[in-house]
Amino acid sequence: MSSMRPDQMRLAAMLGGPGVDGGLDGDHGPASVWRAAEAAGRTEPTGAGAGFLEDPTRLASAASRLGLTDVLLRCEWARFEPTRGAFDEAAFATLATVVDACTACDLSVRLVLHGGALPAWAGPEGWLFPAAPEQFARFAGEITRRVGAQLAGIVTLEAPGEWALAGWVGAHAPPFRTGALLDALAALDGQLAGHLLATDAIAAEVPDLERSMIGSGGPVSYTHLTLPTILL
């Protein structure tokens, strides 16, 4: 049985998300389904964030100095498609700048497209609607078309099962329902259908780009790549 040598090991940090990027779910600008929860006092506002989008080099350099080789960038869908069917070109330009900053620090970059925050226009029950998988795949295709050539891969979903349980069974996330197990399973099914359609959309834009999903037990990748991950 072969083992990985120390010089072959790869370590990844997961960067981004509302708490790092800021500017999401405030009074103005893009909104996710968490905005209503913030307004109702069910969760803390994300605030201005750590300024990652304004100065990505600082966190990218810190990740590189820690000896990390890869970063996974969370991309909030609401930031790129704040209105249904209308993409924000400035958001894609900012993302390209962030990816460039990471690669300049010798970090391979993978994007994480969905980690439990649908755009506000999709609604908190969004994954129960038949159109959701196709809408998600369209977003995946758009982001790949613009920055896919700069990436090592794209992670479509982050822990879809956990988010389905949190939203429809445990009332810890939108839509904050309790004990709706059948709807939780339907939401998980919708996410997995979105994953399959999104991988096709990604491949249509950049055929050789790695496509993967992070399940509750860790990464699941079509290229069998496993990255121990530090959450920042």
mmCIF file with all atom_site columns, C-alpha atoms in Angstrom:
data_model
loop_
_atom_site.group_PDB
_atom_site.id
_atom_site.type_symbol
_atom_site.label_atom_id
_atom_site.label_alt_id
_atom_site.label_comp_id
_atom_site.label_asym_id
_atom_site.label_entity_id
_atom_site.label_seq_id
_atom_site.pdbx_PDB_ins_code
_atom_site.Cartn_x
_atom_site.Cartn_y
_atom_site.Cartn_z
_atom_site.occupancy
_atom_site.B_iso_or_equiv
_atom_site.pdbx_formal_charge
_atom_site.auth_seq_id
_atom_site.auth_comp_id
_atom_site.auth_asym_id
_atom_site.auth_atom_id
_atom_site.pdbx_PDB_model_num
ATOM 1   C CA . MET A 1 1   ? 0.000   0.000  0.000   1.00 0.00 ? 1   MET A CA 1
ATOM 2   C CA . SER A 1 2   ? 1.509   3.331  -1.071  1.00 0.00 ? 2   SER A CA 1
ATOM 3   C CA . SER A 1 3   ? 1.646   6.314  1.285   1.00 0.00 ? 3   SER A CA 1
ATOM 4   C CA . MET A 1 4   ? 1.927   10.034 0.564   1.00 0.00 ? 4   MET A CA 1
ATOM 5   C CA . ARG A 1 5   ? 5.332   11.605 1.206   1.00 0.00 ? 5   ARG A CA 1
ATOM 6   C CA . PRO A 1 6   ? 5.447   14.896 3.176   1.00 0.00 ? 6   PRO A CA 1
ATOM 7   C CA . ASP A 1 7   ? 6.495   16.790 0.053   1.00 0.00 ? 7   ASP A CA 1
ATOM 8   C CA . GLN A 1 8   ? 3.362   15.518 -1.702  1.00 0.00 ? 8   GLN A CA 1
ATOM 9   C CA . MET A 1 9   ? 0.914   16.604 0.979   1.00 0.00 ? 9   MET A CA 1
ATOM 10  C CA . ARG A 1 10  ? -1.516  19.406 0.216   1.00 0.00 ? 10  ARG A CA 1
ATOM 11  C CA . LEU A 1 11  ? -3.346  21.487 2.794   1.00 0.00 ? 11  LEU A CA 1
ATOM 12  C CA . ALA A 1 12  ? -6.226  23.835 2.063   1.00 0.00 ? 12  ALA A CA 1
ATOM 13  C CA . ALA A 1 13  ? -7.844  26.788 3.796   1.00 0.00 ? 13  ALA A CA 1
ATOM 14  C CA . MET A 1 14  ? -11.469 27.657 3.158   1.00 0.00 ? 14  MET A CA 1
ATOM 15  C CA . LEU A 1 15  ? -11.849 31.408 2.743   1.00 0.00 ? 15  LEU A CA 1
ATOM 16  C CA . GLY A 1 16  ? -14.776 33.668 2.031   1.00 0.00 ? 16  GLY A CA 1
ATOM 17  C CA . GLY A 1 17  ? -18.418 33.680 3.005   1.00 0.00 ? 17  GLY A CA 1
ATOM 18  C CA . PRO A 1 18  ? -20.405 36.579 4.476   1.00 0.00 ? 18  PRO A CA 1
ATOM 19  C CA . GLY A 1 19  ? -18.328 36.862 7.653   1.00 0.00 ? 19  GLY A CA 1
ATOM 20  C CA . VAL A 1 20  ? -15.098 37.286 5.679   1.00 0.00 ? 20  VAL A CA 1
ATOM 21  C CA . ASP A 1 21  ? -16.334 39.118 2.596   1.00 0.00 ? 21  ASP A CA 1
ATOM 22  C CA . GLY A 1 22  ? -18.936 41.390 4.191   1.00 0.00 ? 22  GLY A CA 1
ATOM 23  C CA . GLY A 1 23  ? -21.472 43.492 2.345   1.00 0.00 ? 23  GLY A CA 1
ATOM 24  C CA . LEU A 1 24  ? -24.137 40.774 2.153   1.00 0.00 ? 24  LEU A CA 1
ATOM 25  C CA . ASP A 1 25  ? -27.624 40.922 3.696   1.00 0.00 ? 25  ASP A CA 1
ATOM 26  C CA . GLY A 1 26  ? -27.366 44.539 4.780   1.00 0.00 ? 26  GLY A CA 1
ATOM 27  C CA . ASP A 1 27  ? -29.910 47.260 4.126   1.00 0.00 ? 27  ASP A CA 1
ATOM 28  C CA . HIS A 1 28  ? -28.616 47.648 0.588   1.00 0.00 ? 28  HIS A CA 1
ATOM 29  C CA . GLY A 1 29  ? -26.896 45.397 -1.927  1.00 0.00 ? 29  GLY A CA 1
ATOM 30  C CA . PRO A 1 30  ? -27.175 41.651 -2.527  1.00 0.00 ? 30  PRO A CA 1
ATOM 31  C CA . ALA A 1 31  ? -29.270 39.591 -0.147  1.00 0.00 ? 31  ALA A CA 1
ATOM 32  C CA . SER A 1 32  ? -29.448 35.926 0.710   1.00 0.00 ? 32  SER A CA 1
ATOM 33  C CA . VAL A 1 33  ? -32.260 34.072 2.466   1.00 0.00 ? 33  VAL A CA 1
ATOM 34  C CA . TRP A 1 34  ? -30.491 34.904 5.741   1.00 0.00 ? 34  TRP A CA 1
ATOM 35  C CA . ARG A 1 35  ? -31.444 38.595 5.512   1.00 0.00 ? 35  ARG A CA 1
ATOM 36  C CA . ALA A 1 36  ? -34.915 38.032 6.975   1.00 0.00 ? 36  ALA A CA 1
ATOM 37  C CA . ALA A 1 37  ? -33.397 35.964 9.791   1.00 0.00 ? 37  ALA A CA 1
ATOM 38  C CA . GLU A 1 38  ? -31.002 38.800 10.611  1.00 0.00 ? 38  GLU A CA 1
ATOM 39  C CA . ALA A 1 39  ? -33.825 41.340 10.561  1.00 0.00 ? 39  ALA A CA 1
ATOM 40  C CA . ALA A 1 40  ? -35.849 39.145 12.939  1.00 0.00 ? 40  ALA A CA 1
ATOM 41  C CA . GLY A 1 41  ? -32.894 38.750 15.297  1.00 0.00 ? 41  GLY A CA 1
ATOM 42  C CA . ARG A 1 42  ? -32.574 35.012 14.697  1.00 0.00 ? 42  ARG A CA 1
ATOM 43  C CA . THR A 1 43  ? -28.918 35.329 13.716  1.00 0.00 ? 43  THR A CA 1
ATOM 44  C CA . GLU A 1 44  ? -26.156 37.898 14.069  1.00 0.00 ? 44  GLU A CA 1
ATOM 45  C CA . PRO A 1 45  ? -25.583 40.307 11.152  1.00 0.00 ? 45  PRO A CA 1
ATOM 46  C CA . THR A 1 46  ? -22.496 39.542 9.103   1.00 0.00 ? 46  THR A CA 1
ATOM 47  C CA . GLY A 1 47  ? -21.434 43.181 9.150   1.00 0.00 ? 47  GLY A CA 1
ATOM 48  C CA . ALA A 1 48  ? -18.597 44.617 7.100   1.00 0.00 ? 48  ALA A CA 1
ATOM 49  C CA . GLY A 1 49  ? -16.539 41.435 7.147   1.00 0.00 ? 49  GLY A CA 1
ATOM 50  C CA . ALA A 1 50  ? -12.766 41.135 7.244   1.00 0.00 ? 50  ALA A CA 1
ATOM 51  C CA . GLY A 1 51  ? -12.203 43.149 4.076   1.00 0.00 ? 51  GLY A CA 1
ATOM 52  C CA . PHE A 1 52  ? -11.198 40.090 2.069   1.00 0.00 ? 52  PHE A CA 1
ATOM 53  C CA . LEU A 1 53  ? -12.717 41.337 -1.182  1.00 0.00 ? 53  LEU A CA 1
ATOM 54  C CA . GLU A 1 54  ? -11.062 44.741 -0.854  1.00 0.00 ? 54  GLU A CA 1
ATOM 55  C CA . ASP A 1 55  ? -7.632  43.312 0.034   1.00 0.00 ? 55  ASP A CA 1
ATOM 56  C CA . PRO A 1 56  ? -7.415  39.587 -0.732  1.00 0.00 ? 56  PRO A CA 1
ATOM 57  C CA . THR A 1 57  ? -3.623  39.593 -0.668  1.00 0.00 ? 57  THR A CA 1
ATOM 58  C CA . ARG A 1 58  ? -3.481  39.846 3.132   1.00 0.00 ? 58  ARG A CA 1
ATOM 59  C CA . LEU A 1 59  ? -5.350  36.585 3.791   1.00 0.00 ? 59  LEU A CA 1
ATOM 60  C CA . ALA A 1 60  ? -3.822  34.852 0.771   1.00 0.00 ? 60  ALA A CA 1
ATOM 61  C CA . SER A 1 61  ? -0.319  35.718 1.981   1.00 0.00 ? 61  SER A CA 1
ATOM 62  C CA . ALA A 1 62  ? -1.160  34.495 5.480   1.00 0.00 ? 62  ALA A CA 1
ATOM 63  C CA . ALA A 1 63  ? -2.407  31.191 4.073   1.00 0.00 ? 63  ALA A CA 1
ATOM 64  C CA . SER A 1 64  ? 0.781   30.795 2.055   1.00 0.00 ? 64  SER A CA 1
ATOM 65  C CA . ARG A 1 65  ? 2.994   31.558 5.079   1.00 0.00 ? 65  ARG A CA 1
ATOM 66  C CA . LEU A 1 66  ? 1.175   28.828 7.015   1.00 0.00 ? 66  LEU A CA 1
ATOM 67  C CA . GLY A 1 67  ? 2.446   26.332 4.449   1.00 0.00 ? 67  GLY A CA 1
ATOM 68  C CA . LEU A 1 68  ? -0.911  25.839 2.774   1.00 0.00 ? 68  LEU A CA 1
ATOM 69  C CA . THR A 1 69  ? -0.975  24.880 -0.883  1.00 0.00 ? 69  THR A CA 1
ATOM 70  C CA . ASP A 1 70  ? -4.637  25.357 -1.800  1.00 0.00 ? 70  ASP A CA 1
ATOM 71  C CA . VAL A 1 71  ? -7.573  27.600 -0.962  1.00 0.00 ? 71  VAL A CA 1
ATOM 72  C CA . LEU A 1 72  ? -11.278 26.964 -1.307  1.00 0.00 ? 72  LEU A CA 1
ATOM 73  C CA . LEU A 1 73  ? -13.130 30.228 -1.912  1.00 0.00 ? 73  LEU A CA 1
ATOM 74  C CA . ARG A 1 74  ? -16.771 30.390 -0.859  1.00 0.00 ? 74  ARG A CA 1
ATOM 75  C CA . CYS A 1 75  ? -18.794 32.240 -3.472  1.00 0.00 ? 75  CYS A CA 1
ATOM 76  C CA . GLU A 1 76  ? -22.145 33.586 -2.276  1.00 0.00 ? 76  GLU A CA 1
ATOM 77  C CA . TRP A 1 77  ? -24.610 32.976 -5.109  1.00 0.00 ? 77  TRP A CA 1
ATOM 78  C CA . ALA A 1 78  ? -26.575 36.101 -4.120  1.00 0.00 ? 78  ALA A CA 1
ATOM 79  C CA . ARG A 1 79  ? -23.543 38.287 -4.738  1.00 0.00 ? 79  ARG A CA 1
ATOM 80  C CA . PHE A 1 80  ? -23.225 37.164 -8.358  1.00 0.00 ? 80  PHE A CA 1
ATOM 81  C CA . GLU A 1 81  ? -26.937 36.945 -9.201  1.00 0.00 ? 81  GLU A CA 1
ATOM 82  C CA . PRO A 1 82  ? -28.595 39.507 -6.892  1.00 0.00 ? 82  PRO A CA 1
ATOM 83  C CA . THR A 1 83  ? -31.717 39.503 -9.046  1.00 0.00 ? 83  THR A CA 1
ATOM 84  C CA . ARG A 1 84  ? -33.112 36.409 -10.726 1.00 0.00 ? 84  ARG A CA 1
ATOM 85  C CA . GLY A 1 85  ? -31.536 36.051 -14.176 1.00 0.00 ? 85  GLY A CA 1
ATOM 86  C CA . ALA A 1 86  ? -29.392 39.214 -13.842 1.00 0.00 ? 86  ALA A CA 1
ATOM 87  C CA . PHE A 1 87  ? -25.692 38.650 -13.159 1.00 0.00 ? 87  PHE A CA 1
ATOM 88  C CA . ASP A 1 88  ? -23.455 41.296 -11.586 1.00 0.00 ? 88  ASP A CA 1
ATOM 89  C CA . GLU A 1 89  ? -20.379 41.728 -13.778 1.00 0.00 ? 89  GLU A CA 1
ATOM 90  C CA . ALA A 1 90  ? -18.579 43.706 -11.062 1.00 0.00 ? 90  ALA A CA 1
ATOM 91  C CA . ALA A 1 91  ? -18.861 40.713 -8.710  1.00 0.00 ? 91  ALA A CA 1
ATOM 92  C CA . PHE A 1 92  ? -17.241 38.451 -11.288 1.00 0.00 ? 92  PHE A CA 1
ATOM 93  C CA . ALA A 1 93  ? -14.453 41.003 -11.831 1.00 0.00 ? 93  ALA A CA 1
ATOM 94  C CA . THR A 1 94  ? -13.816 41.126 -8.078  1.00 0.00 ? 94  THR A CA 1
ATOM 95  C CA . LEU A 1 95  ? -13.691 37.337 -7.946  1.00 0.00 ? 95  LEU A CA 1
ATOM 96  C CA . ALA A 1 96  ? -11.111 37.275 -10.743 1.00 0.00 ? 96  ALA A CA 1
ATOM 97  C CA . THR A 1 97  ? -8.975  39.708 -8.733  1.00 0.00 ? 97  THR A CA 1
ATOM 98  C CA . VAL A 1 98  ? -9.243  37.507 -5.632  1.00 0.00 ? 98  VAL A CA 1
ATOM 99  C CA . VAL A 1 99  ? -8.281  34.402 -7.608  1.00 0.00 ? 99  VAL A CA 1
ATOM 100 C CA . ASP A 1 100 ? -5.304  36.259 -9.099  1.00 0.00 ? 100 ASP A CA 1
ATOM 101 C CA . ALA A 1 101 ? -4.164  37.318 -5.623  1.00 0.00 ? 101 ALA A CA 1
ATOM 102 C CA . CYS A 1 102 ? -4.280  33.725 -4.415  1.00 0.00 ? 102 CYS A CA 1
ATOM 103 C CA . THR A 1 103 ? -2.453  32.285 -7.403  1.00 0.00 ? 103 THR A CA 1
ATOM 104 C CA . ALA A 1 104 ? 0.192   35.017 -7.034  1.00 0.00 ? 104 ALA A CA 1
ATOM 105 C CA . CYS A 1 105 ? 0.847   33.519 -3.587  1.00 0.00 ? 105 CYS A CA 1
ATOM 106 C CA . ASP A 1 106 ? 1.346   30.081 -5.195  1.00 0.00 ? 106 ASP A CA 1
ATOM 107 C CA . LEU A 1 107 ? -2.025  28.814 -3.979  1.00 0.00 ? 107 LEU A CA 1
ATOM 108 C CA . SER A 1 108 ? -4.229  26.605 -6.141  1.00 0.00 ? 108 SER A CA 1
ATOM 109 C CA . VAL A 1 109 ? -7.815  27.853 -6.091  1.00 0.00 ? 109 VAL A CA 1
ATOM 110 C CA . ARG A 1 110 ? -11.121 26.000 -5.980  1.00 0.00 ? 110 ARG A CA 1
ATOM 111 C CA . LEU A 1 111 ? -14.481 27.723 -5.679  1.00 0.00 ? 111 LEU A CA 1
ATOM 112 C CA . VAL A 1 112 ? -17.297 26.558 -3.395  1.00 0.00 ? 112 VAL A CA 1
ATOM 113 C CA . LEU A 1 113 ? -20.566 27.596 -5.024  1.00 0.00 ? 113 LEU A CA 1
ATOM 114 C CA . HIS A 1 114 ? -23.168 26.813 -2.378  1.00 0.00 ? 114 HIS A CA 1
ATOM 115 C CA . GLY A 1 115 ? -22.962 26.378 1.364   1.00 0.00 ? 115 GLY A CA 1
ATOM 116 C CA . GLY A 1 116 ? -26.478 26.912 2.633   1.00 0.00 ? 116 GLY A CA 1
ATOM 117 C CA . ALA A 1 117 ? -27.288 30.453 1.488   1.00 0.00 ? 117 ALA A CA 1
ATOM 118 C CA . LEU A 1 118 ? -29.650 30.738 -1.453  1.00 0.00 ? 118 LEU A CA 1
ATOM 119 C CA . PRO A 1 119 ? -30.230 34.179 -2.962  1.00 0.00 ? 119 PRO A CA 1
ATOM 120 C CA . ALA A 1 120 ? -33.185 36.008 -1.396  1.00 0.00 ? 120 ALA A CA 1
ATOM 121 C CA . TRP A 1 121 ? -35.075 35.868 -4.693  1.00 0.00 ? 121 TRP A CA 1
ATOM 122 C CA . ALA A 1 122 ? -35.036 32.038 -4.555  1.00 0.00 ? 122 ALA A CA 1
ATOM 123 C CA . GLY A 1 123 ? -36.866 32.037 -1.221  1.00 0.00 ? 123 GLY A CA 1
ATOM 124 C CA . PRO A 1 124 ? -36.055 30.025 1.909   1.00 0.00 ? 124 PRO A CA 1
ATOM 125 C CA . GLU A 1 125 ? -37.864 26.966 0.503   1.00 0.00 ? 125 GLU A CA 1
ATOM 126 C CA . GLY A 1 126 ? -36.002 27.359 -2.783  1.00 0.00 ? 126 GLY A CA 1
ATOM 127 C CA . TRP A 1 127 ? -34.569 23.856 -3.062  1.00 0.00 ? 127 TRP A CA 1
ATOM 128 C CA . LEU A 1 128 ? -38.088 22.414 -3.026  1.00 0.00 ? 128 LEU A CA 1
ATOM 129 C CA . PHE A 1 129 ? -38.948 24.087 -6.334  1.00 0.00 ? 129 PHE A CA 1
ATOM 130 C CA . PRO A 1 130 ? -38.374 22.196 -9.611  1.00 0.00 ? 130 PRO A CA 1
ATOM 131 C CA . ALA A 1 131 ? -36.565 25.132 -11.247 1.00 0.00 ? 131 ALA A CA 1
ATOM 132 C CA . ALA A 1 132 ? -33.863 25.396 -8.554  1.00 0.00 ? 132 ALA A CA 1
ATOM 133 C CA . PRO A 1 133 ? -31.412 22.800 -9.959  1.00 0.00 ? 133 PRO A CA 1
ATOM 134 C CA . GLU A 1 134 ? -31.412 24.432 -13.398 1.00 0.00 ? 134 GLU A CA 1
ATOM 135 C CA . GLN A 1 135 ? -31.006 27.902 -11.879 1.00 0.00 ? 135 GLN A CA 1
ATOM 136 C CA . PHE A 1 136 ? -28.032 26.680 -9.856  1.00 0.00 ? 136 PHE A CA 1
ATOM 137 C CA . ALA A 1 137 ? -26.491 25.038 -12.927 1.00 0.00 ? 137 ALA A CA 1
ATOM 138 C CA . ARG A 1 138 ? -26.844 28.291 -14.850 1.00 0.00 ? 138 ARG A CA 1
ATOM 139 C CA . PHE A 1 139 ? -24.946 30.099 -12.087 1.00 0.00 ? 139 PHE A CA 1
ATOM 140 C CA . ALA A 1 140 ? -22.244 27.409 -12.140 1.00 0.00 ? 140 ALA A CA 1
ATOM 141 C CA . GLY A 1 141 ? -21.866 27.766 -15.889 1.00 0.00 ? 141 GLY A CA 1
ATOM 142 C CA . GLU A 1 142 ? -21.639 31.558 -15.708 1.00 0.00 ? 142 GLU A CA 1
ATOM 143 C CA . ILE A 1 143 ? -18.956 31.575 -13.026 1.00 0.00 ? 143 ILE A CA 1
ATOM 144 C CA . THR A 1 144 ? -16.958 28.904 -14.875 1.00 0.00 ? 144 THR A CA 1
ATOM 145 C CA . ARG A 1 145 ? -17.143 30.817 -18.140 1.00 0.00 ? 145 ARG A CA 1
ATOM 146 C CA . ARG A 1 146 ? -15.640 33.888 -16.511 1.00 0.00 ? 146 ARG A CA 1
ATOM 147 C CA . VAL A 1 147 ? -12.942 32.503 -14.200 1.00 0.00 ? 147 VAL A CA 1
ATOM 148 C CA . GLY A 1 148 ? -12.783 28.744 -14.849 1.00 0.00 ? 148 GLY A CA 1
ATOM 149 C CA . ALA A 1 149 ? -9.487  28.936 -16.714 1.00 0.00 ? 149 ALA A CA 1
ATOM 150 C CA . GLN A 1 150 ? -7.833  30.358 -13.568 1.00 0.00 ? 150 GLN A CA 1
ATOM 151 C CA . LEU A 1 151 ? -9.040  27.593 -11.270 1.00 0.00 ? 151 LEU A CA 1
ATOM 152 C CA . ALA A 1 152 ? -7.901  24.168 -10.115 1.00 0.00 ? 152 ALA A CA 1
ATOM 153 C CA . GLY A 1 153 ? -11.505 23.095 -9.602  1.00 0.00 ? 153 GLY A CA 1
ATOM 154 C CA . ILE A 1 154 ? -15.041 23.907 -8.506  1.00 0.00 ? 154 ILE A CA 1
ATOM 155 C CA . VAL A 1 155 ? -16.889 22.472 -5.507  1.00 0.00 ? 155 VAL A CA 1
ATOM 156 C CA . THR A 1 156 ? -20.598 22.675 -6.252  1.00 0.00 ? 156 THR A CA 1
ATOM 157 C CA . LEU A 1 157 ? -22.068 22.000 -2.789  1.00 0.00 ? 157 LEU A CA 1
ATOM 158 C CA . GLU A 1 158 ? -20.804 22.148 0.776   1.00 0.00 ? 158 GLU A CA 1
ATOM 159 C CA . ALA A 1 159 ? -22.514 19.709 3.199   1.00 0.00 ? 159 ALA A CA 1
ATOM 160 C CA . PRO A 1 160 ? -25.931 19.615 1.483   1.00 0.00 ? 160 PRO A CA 1
ATOM 161 C CA . GLY A 1 161 ? -27.293 17.011 3.887   1.00 0.00 ? 161 GLY A CA 1
ATOM 162 C CA . GLU A 1 162 ? -26.388 19.086 6.922   1.00 0.00 ? 162 GLU A CA 1
ATOM 163 C CA . TRP A 1 163 ? -28.098 22.162 5.484   1.00 0.00 ? 163 TRP A CA 1
ATOM 164 C CA . ALA A 1 164 ? -31.229 20.200 4.613   1.00 0.00 ? 164 ALA A CA 1
ATOM 165 C CA . LEU A 1 165 ? -31.470 18.952 8.188   1.00 0.00 ? 165 LEU A CA 1
ATOM 166 C CA . ALA A 1 166 ? -30.684 22.385 9.633   1.00 0.00 ? 166 ALA A CA 1
ATOM 167 C CA . GLY A 1 167 ? -33.366 24.086 7.545   1.00 0.00 ? 167 GLY A CA 1
ATOM 168 C CA . TRP A 1 168 ? -36.227 21.608 7.575   1.00 0.00 ? 168 TRP A CA 1
ATOM 169 C CA . VAL A 1 169 ? -35.689 19.455 10.679  1.00 0.00 ? 169 VAL A CA 1
ATOM 170 C CA . GLY A 1 170 ? -33.676 21.350 13.300  1.00 0.00 ? 170 GLY A CA 1
ATOM 171 C CA . ALA A 1 171 ? -34.812 24.948 12.564  1.00 0.00 ? 171 ALA A CA 1
ATOM 172 C CA . HIS A 1 172 ? -31.220 26.219 12.651  1.00 0.00 ? 172 HIS A CA 1
ATOM 173 C CA . ALA A 1 173 ? -31.177 27.706 9.131   1.00 0.00 ? 173 ALA A CA 1
ATOM 174 C CA . PRO A 1 174 ? -33.694 29.039 6.571   1.00 0.00 ? 174 PRO A CA 1
ATOM 175 C CA . PRO A 1 175 ? -36.557 28.162 6.317   1.00 0.00 ? 175 PRO A CA 1
ATOM 176 C CA . PHE A 1 176 ? -36.289 27.384 10.081  1.00 0.00 ? 176 PHE A CA 1
ATOM 177 C CA . ARG A 1 177 ? -38.759 24.509 10.059  1.00 0.00 ? 177 ARG A CA 1
ATOM 178 C CA . THR A 1 178 ? -38.975 21.698 12.604  1.00 0.00 ? 178 THR A CA 1
ATOM 179 C CA . GLY A 1 179 ? -39.430 18.007 11.929  1.00 0.00 ? 179 GLY A CA 1
ATOM 180 C CA . ALA A 1 180 ? -40.212 18.317 8.203   1.00 0.00 ? 180 ALA A CA 1
ATOM 181 C CA . LEU A 1 181 ? -38.159 15.270 7.298   1.00 0.00 ? 181 LEU A CA 1
ATOM 182 C CA . LEU A 1 182 ? -39.825 14.598 3.944   1.00 0.00 ? 182 LEU A CA 1
ATOM 183 C CA . ASP A 1 183 ? -39.212 18.176 2.844   1.00 0.00 ? 183 ASP A CA 1
ATOM 184 C CA . ALA A 1 184 ? -35.625 17.906 4.077   1.00 0.00 ? 184 ALA A CA 1
ATOM 185 C CA . LEU A 1 185 ? -35.162 14.872 1.846   1.00 0.00 ? 185 LEU A CA 1
ATOM 186 C CA . ALA A 1 186 ? -36.761 16.746 -1.052  1.00 0.00 ? 186 ALA A CA 1
ATOM 187 C CA . ALA A 1 187 ? -34.417 19.701 -0.451  1.00 0.00 ? 187 ALA A CA 1
ATOM 188 C CA . LEU A 1 188 ? -31.438 17.357 -0.426  1.00 0.00 ? 188 LEU A CA 1
ATOM 189 C CA . ASP A 1 189 ? -32.682 15.779 -3.648  1.00 0.00 ? 189 ASP A CA 1
ATOM 190 C CA . GLY A 1 190 ? -32.968 19.231 -5.206  1.00 0.00 ? 190 GLY A CA 1
ATOM 191 C CA . GLN A 1 191 ? -29.415 20.086 -4.206  1.00 0.00 ? 191 GLN A CA 1
ATOM 192 C CA . LEU A 1 192 ? -28.037 16.840 -5.584  1.00 0.00 ? 192 LEU A CA 1
ATOM 193 C CA . ALA A 1 193 ? -29.913 17.366 -8.843  1.00 0.00 ? 193 ALA A CA 1
ATOM 194 C CA . GLY A 1 194 ? -28.368 20.837 -8.936  1.00 0.00 ? 194 GLY A CA 1
ATOM 195 C CA . HIS A 1 195 ? -24.937 19.294 -8.367  1.00 0.00 ? 195 HIS A CA 1
ATOM 196 C CA . LEU A 1 196 ? -25.347 16.940 -11.326 1.00 0.00 ? 196 LEU A CA 1
ATOM 197 C CA . LEU A 1 197 ? -26.597 19.667 -13.662 1.00 0.00 ? 197 LEU A CA 1
ATOM 198 C CA . ALA A 1 198 ? -23.890 22.051 -12.443 1.00 0.00 ? 198 ALA A CA 1
ATOM 199 C CA . THR A 1 199 ? -21.106 19.556 -13.150 1.00 0.00 ? 199 THR A CA 1
ATOM 200 C CA . ASP A 1 200 ? -22.398 19.293 -16.721 1.00 0.00 ? 200 ASP A CA 1
ATOM 201 C CA . ALA A 1 201 ? -22.506 23.094 -17.044 1.00 0.00 ? 201 ALA A CA 1
ATOM 202 C CA . ILE A 1 202 ? -18.953 23.381 -15.699 1.00 0.00 ? 202 ILE A CA 1
ATOM 203 C CA . ALA A 1 203 ? -17.672 20.704 -18.076 1.00 0.00 ? 203 ALA A CA 1
ATOM 204 C CA . ALA A 1 204 ? -19.346 22.449 -21.009 1.00 0.00 ? 204 ALA A CA 1
ATOM 205 C CA . GLU A 1 205 ? -17.257 25.572 -20.293 1.00 0.00 ? 205 GLU A CA 1
ATOM 206 C CA . VAL A 1 206 ? -13.936 24.030 -19.144 1.00 0.00 ? 206 VAL A CA 1
ATOM 207 C CA . PRO A 1 207 ? -13.990 20.278 -19.868 1.00 0.00 ? 207 PRO A CA 1
ATOM 208 C CA . ASP A 1 208 ? -10.923 19.336 -17.812 1.00 0.00 ? 208 ASP A CA 1
ATOM 209 C CA . LEU A 1 209 ? -11.780 21.364 -14.716 1.00 0.00 ? 209 LEU A CA 1
ATOM 210 C CA . GLU A 1 210 ? -12.089 19.291 -11.525 1.00 0.00 ? 210 GLU A CA 1
ATOM 211 C CA . ARG A 1 211 ? -15.683 19.070 -10.240 1.00 0.00 ? 211 ARG A CA 1
ATOM 212 C CA . SER A 1 212 ? -16.427 17.941 -6.706  1.00 0.00 ? 212 SER A CA 1
ATOM 213 C CA . MET A 1 213 ? -18.782 18.156 -3.726  1.00 0.00 ? 213 MET A CA 1
ATOM 214 C CA . ILE A 1 214 ? -18.100 18.351 0.009   1.00 0.00 ? 214 ILE A CA 1
ATOM 215 C CA . GLY A 1 215 ? -20.400 15.947 1.798   1.00 0.00 ? 215 GLY A CA 1
ATOM 216 C CA . SER A 1 216 ? -20.907 15.595 5.542   1.00 0.00 ? 216 SER A CA 1
ATOM 217 C CA . GLY A 1 217 ? -18.053 13.094 5.667   1.00 0.00 ? 217 GLY A CA 1
ATOM 218 C CA . GLY A 1 218 ? -15.581 15.212 3.689   1.00 0.00 ? 218 GLY A CA 1
ATOM 219 C CA . PRO A 1 219 ? -14.663 15.853 0.041   1.00 0.00 ? 219 PRO A CA 1
ATOM 220 C CA . VAL A 1 220 ? -16.038 13.719 -2.779  1.00 0.00 ? 220 VAL A CA 1
ATOM 221 C CA . SER A 1 221 ? -14.136 14.400 -5.972  1.00 0.00 ? 221 SER A CA 1
ATOM 222 C CA . TYR A 1 222 ? -14.242 13.062 -9.511  1.00 0.00 ? 222 TYR A CA 1
ATOM 223 C CA . THR A 1 223 ? -10.449 13.176 -9.511  1.00 0.00 ? 223 THR A CA 1
ATOM 224 C CA . HIS A 1 224 ? -10.050 11.464 -6.111  1.00 0.00 ? 224 HIS A CA 1
ATOM 225 C CA . LEU A 1 225 ? -8.365  14.514 -4.600  1.00 0.00 ? 225 LEU A CA 1
ATOM 226 C CA . THR A 1 226 ? -8.692  14.845 -0.829  1.00 0.00 ? 226 THR A CA 1
ATOM 227 C CA . LEU A 1 227 ? -7.638  18.113 0.799   1.00 0.00 ? 227 LEU A CA 1
ATOM 228 C CA . PRO A 1 228 ? -7.413  18.386 4.606   1.00 0.00 ? 228 PRO A CA 1
ATOM 229 C CA . THR A 1 229 ? -9.131  21.725 5.178   1.00 0.00 ? 229 THR A CA 1
ATOM 230 C CA . ILE A 1 230 ? -8.644  24.500 7.721   1.00 0.00 ? 230 ILE A CA 1
ATOM 231 C CA . LEU A 1 231 ? -11.681 26.778 8.068   1.00 0.00 ? 231 LEU A CA 1
ATOM 232 C CA . LEU A 1 232 ? -10.712 30.467 8.241   1.00 0.00 ? 232 LEU A CA 1
#
